[in-house]
GROMACS .gro file of C-alpha atoms in nm:
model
  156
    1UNK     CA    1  -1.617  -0.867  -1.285
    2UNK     CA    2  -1.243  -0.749  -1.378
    3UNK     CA    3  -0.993  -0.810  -1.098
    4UNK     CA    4  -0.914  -0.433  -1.014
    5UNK     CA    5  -1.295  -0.423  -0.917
    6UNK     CA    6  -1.293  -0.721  -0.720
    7UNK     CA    7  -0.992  -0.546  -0.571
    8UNK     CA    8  -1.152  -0.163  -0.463
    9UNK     CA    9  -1.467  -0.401  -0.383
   10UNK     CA   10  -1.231  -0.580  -0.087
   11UNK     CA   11  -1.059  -0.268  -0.014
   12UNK     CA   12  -1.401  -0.089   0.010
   13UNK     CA   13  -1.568  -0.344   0.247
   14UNK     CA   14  -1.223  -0.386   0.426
   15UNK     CA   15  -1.224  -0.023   0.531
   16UNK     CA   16  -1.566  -0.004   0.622
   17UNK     CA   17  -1.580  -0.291   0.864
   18UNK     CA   18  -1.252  -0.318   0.972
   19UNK     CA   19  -1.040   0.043   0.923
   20UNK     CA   20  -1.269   0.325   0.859
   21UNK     CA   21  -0.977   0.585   0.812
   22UNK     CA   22  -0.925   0.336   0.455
   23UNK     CA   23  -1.314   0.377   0.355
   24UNK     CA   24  -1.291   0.733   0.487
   25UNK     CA   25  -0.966   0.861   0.242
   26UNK     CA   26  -1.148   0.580  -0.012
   27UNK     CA   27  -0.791   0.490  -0.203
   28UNK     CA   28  -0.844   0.349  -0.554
   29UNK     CA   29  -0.636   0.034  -0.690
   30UNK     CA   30  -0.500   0.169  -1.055
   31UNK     CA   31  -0.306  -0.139  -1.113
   32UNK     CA   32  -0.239  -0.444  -0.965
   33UNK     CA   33  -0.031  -0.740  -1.151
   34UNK     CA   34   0.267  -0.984  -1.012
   35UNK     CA   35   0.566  -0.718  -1.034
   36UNK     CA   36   0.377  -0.375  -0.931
   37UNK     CA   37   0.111  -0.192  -0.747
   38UNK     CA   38  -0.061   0.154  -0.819
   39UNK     CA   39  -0.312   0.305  -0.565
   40UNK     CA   40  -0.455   0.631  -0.621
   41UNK     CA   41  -0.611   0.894  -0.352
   42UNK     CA   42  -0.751   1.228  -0.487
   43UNK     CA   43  -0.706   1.550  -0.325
   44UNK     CA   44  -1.011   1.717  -0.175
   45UNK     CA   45  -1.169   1.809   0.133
   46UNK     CA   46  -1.117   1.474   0.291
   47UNK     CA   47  -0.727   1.429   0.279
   48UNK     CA   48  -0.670   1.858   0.230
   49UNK     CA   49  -0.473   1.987   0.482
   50UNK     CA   50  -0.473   2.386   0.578
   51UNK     CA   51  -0.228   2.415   0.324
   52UNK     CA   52  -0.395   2.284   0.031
   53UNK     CA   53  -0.163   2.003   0.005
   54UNK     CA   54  -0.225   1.621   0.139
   55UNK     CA   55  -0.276   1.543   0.467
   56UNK     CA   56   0.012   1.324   0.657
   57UNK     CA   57  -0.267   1.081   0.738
   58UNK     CA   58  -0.376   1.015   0.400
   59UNK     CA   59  -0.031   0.966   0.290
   60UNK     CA   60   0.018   0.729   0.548
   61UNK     CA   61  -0.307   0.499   0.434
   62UNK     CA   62  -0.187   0.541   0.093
   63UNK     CA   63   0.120   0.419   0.171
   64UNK     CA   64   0.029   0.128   0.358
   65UNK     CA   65  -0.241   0.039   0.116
   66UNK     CA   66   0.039  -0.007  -0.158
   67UNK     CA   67   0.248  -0.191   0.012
   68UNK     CA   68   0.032  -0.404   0.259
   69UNK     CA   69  -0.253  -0.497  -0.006
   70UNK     CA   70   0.043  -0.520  -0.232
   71UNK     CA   71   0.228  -0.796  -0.018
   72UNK     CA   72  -0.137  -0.962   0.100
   73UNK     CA   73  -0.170  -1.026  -0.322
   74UNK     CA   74   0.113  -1.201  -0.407
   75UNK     CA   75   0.050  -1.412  -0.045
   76UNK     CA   76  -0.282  -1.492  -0.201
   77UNK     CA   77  -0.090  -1.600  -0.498
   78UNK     CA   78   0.142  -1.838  -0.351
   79UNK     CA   79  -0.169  -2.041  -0.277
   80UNK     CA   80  -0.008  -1.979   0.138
   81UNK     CA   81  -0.248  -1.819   0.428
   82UNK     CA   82  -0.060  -1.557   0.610
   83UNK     CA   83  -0.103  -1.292   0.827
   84UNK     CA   84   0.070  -0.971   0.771
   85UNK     CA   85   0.173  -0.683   1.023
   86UNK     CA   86   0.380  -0.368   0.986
   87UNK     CA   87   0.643  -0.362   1.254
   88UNK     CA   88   0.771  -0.006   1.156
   89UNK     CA   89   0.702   0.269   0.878
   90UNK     CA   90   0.981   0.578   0.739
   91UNK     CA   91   0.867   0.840   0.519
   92UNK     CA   92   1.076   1.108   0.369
   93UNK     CA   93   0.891   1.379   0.182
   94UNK     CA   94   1.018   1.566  -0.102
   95UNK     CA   95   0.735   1.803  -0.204
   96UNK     CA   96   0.376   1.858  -0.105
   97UNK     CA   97   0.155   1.664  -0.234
   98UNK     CA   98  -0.115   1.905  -0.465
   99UNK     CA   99  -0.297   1.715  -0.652
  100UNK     CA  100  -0.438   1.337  -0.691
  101UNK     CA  101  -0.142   1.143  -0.558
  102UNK     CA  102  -0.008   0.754  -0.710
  103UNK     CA  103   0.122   0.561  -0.468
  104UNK     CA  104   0.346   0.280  -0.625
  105UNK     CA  105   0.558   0.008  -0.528
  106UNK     CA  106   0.774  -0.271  -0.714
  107UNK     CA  107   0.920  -0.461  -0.439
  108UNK     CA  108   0.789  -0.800  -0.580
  109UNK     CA  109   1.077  -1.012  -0.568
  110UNK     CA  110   1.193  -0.879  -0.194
  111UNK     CA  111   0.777  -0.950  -0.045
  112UNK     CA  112   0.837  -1.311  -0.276
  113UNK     CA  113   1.167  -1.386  -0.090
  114UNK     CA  114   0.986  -1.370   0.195
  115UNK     CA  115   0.702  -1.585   0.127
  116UNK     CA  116   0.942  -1.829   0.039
  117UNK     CA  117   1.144  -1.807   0.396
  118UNK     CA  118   0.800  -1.832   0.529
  119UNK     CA  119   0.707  -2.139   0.390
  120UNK     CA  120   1.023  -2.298   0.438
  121UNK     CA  121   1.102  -2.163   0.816
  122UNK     CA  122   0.765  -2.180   0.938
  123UNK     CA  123   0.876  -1.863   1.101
  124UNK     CA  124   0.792  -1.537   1.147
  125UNK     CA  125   0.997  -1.267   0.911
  126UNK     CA  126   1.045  -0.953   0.877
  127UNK     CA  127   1.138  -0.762   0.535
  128UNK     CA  128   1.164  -0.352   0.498
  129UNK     CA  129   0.944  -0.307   0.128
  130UNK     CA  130   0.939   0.052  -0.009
  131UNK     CA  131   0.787   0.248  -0.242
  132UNK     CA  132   0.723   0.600  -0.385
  133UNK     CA  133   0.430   0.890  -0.447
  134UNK     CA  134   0.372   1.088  -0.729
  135UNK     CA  135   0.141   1.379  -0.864
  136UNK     CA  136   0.143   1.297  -1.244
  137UNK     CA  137  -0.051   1.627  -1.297
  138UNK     CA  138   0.254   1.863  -1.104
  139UNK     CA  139   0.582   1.666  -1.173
  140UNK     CA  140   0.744   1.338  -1.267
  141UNK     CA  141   0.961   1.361  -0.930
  142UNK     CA  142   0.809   1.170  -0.603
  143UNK     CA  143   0.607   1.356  -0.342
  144UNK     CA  144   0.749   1.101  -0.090
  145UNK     CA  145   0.959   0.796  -0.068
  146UNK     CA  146   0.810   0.532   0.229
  147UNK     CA  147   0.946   0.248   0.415
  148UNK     CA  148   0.737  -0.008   0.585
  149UNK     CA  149   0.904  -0.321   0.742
  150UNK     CA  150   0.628  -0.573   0.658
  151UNK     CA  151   0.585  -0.905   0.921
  152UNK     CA  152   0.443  -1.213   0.754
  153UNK     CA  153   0.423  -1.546   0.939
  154UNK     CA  154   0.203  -1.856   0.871
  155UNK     CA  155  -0.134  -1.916   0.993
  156UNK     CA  156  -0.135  -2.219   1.245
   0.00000   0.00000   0.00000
């Protein structure tokens, strides 16, 4: 089994047993490797709003699958067991959403950082991660930009 199915697999059974608004908007890992994320939800009767454009909601799960499975992988990485929160979450939209939307985020080195701190502080930190949305079949520019202040701290 390749990785990225092993991945959607997790994310699959993660969202049915533990968030069913995940299974529900059923988001997609495109790519997954050490410096970036790529999570794709389509547009349809699930995550439509009454303007034909994506739903808030499913943005939201979008976003916080790219970031939070995002951070949760390189965790598993480091070879460290860790629990991850979100202690806050900005979005700023730019356009609607009208198609199948890529979330994305990069922030490798800032989510490493702070495995790193971890480890070393035994403490709990906080680090603000963000990434970006696109609709590759309207436009190169982002649908949204999104902030989420991620909390990791070590497993006692």
């Amino acid at each position: 089994m390749s990785n990225l199915f092993k991945t959607n697999l997790y994310l699959k059974t993660f969202g049915f047993f533990k968030i069913p608004l995940i299974f529900y908007v059923n988001p997609k890992v495109i790519l997954l490797n050490n410096e970036e994320i790529k999570v794709a939800i389509k547009l349809n009767r699930r995550t439509r709003n009454h303007y034909g454009s994506m739903y808030f909601g499913a943005l939201a799960v979008g976003a916080d699958i790219s970031v939070g499975l995002f951070a949760m992988s390189l965790v598993k990485k480091s070879g460290a067991d860790m629990l991850l929160l979100f202690k806050d979450f900005q979005i700023e939209f730019h356009q609607r959403a009208e198609g199948e939307t890529i979330f994305s985020c990069r922030d490798h080195e800032k989510i490493n950082n702070q495995i790193a701190l971890v480890l070393r502080d035994r403490k709990r930190v906080n680090e603000q991660v963000c990434g970006q949305a696109f609709v590759p079949s309207v436009s190169k520019d982002p649908v949204c930009s999104f902030k989420l202040t991620i909390s990791l701290k070590q497993r006692v």
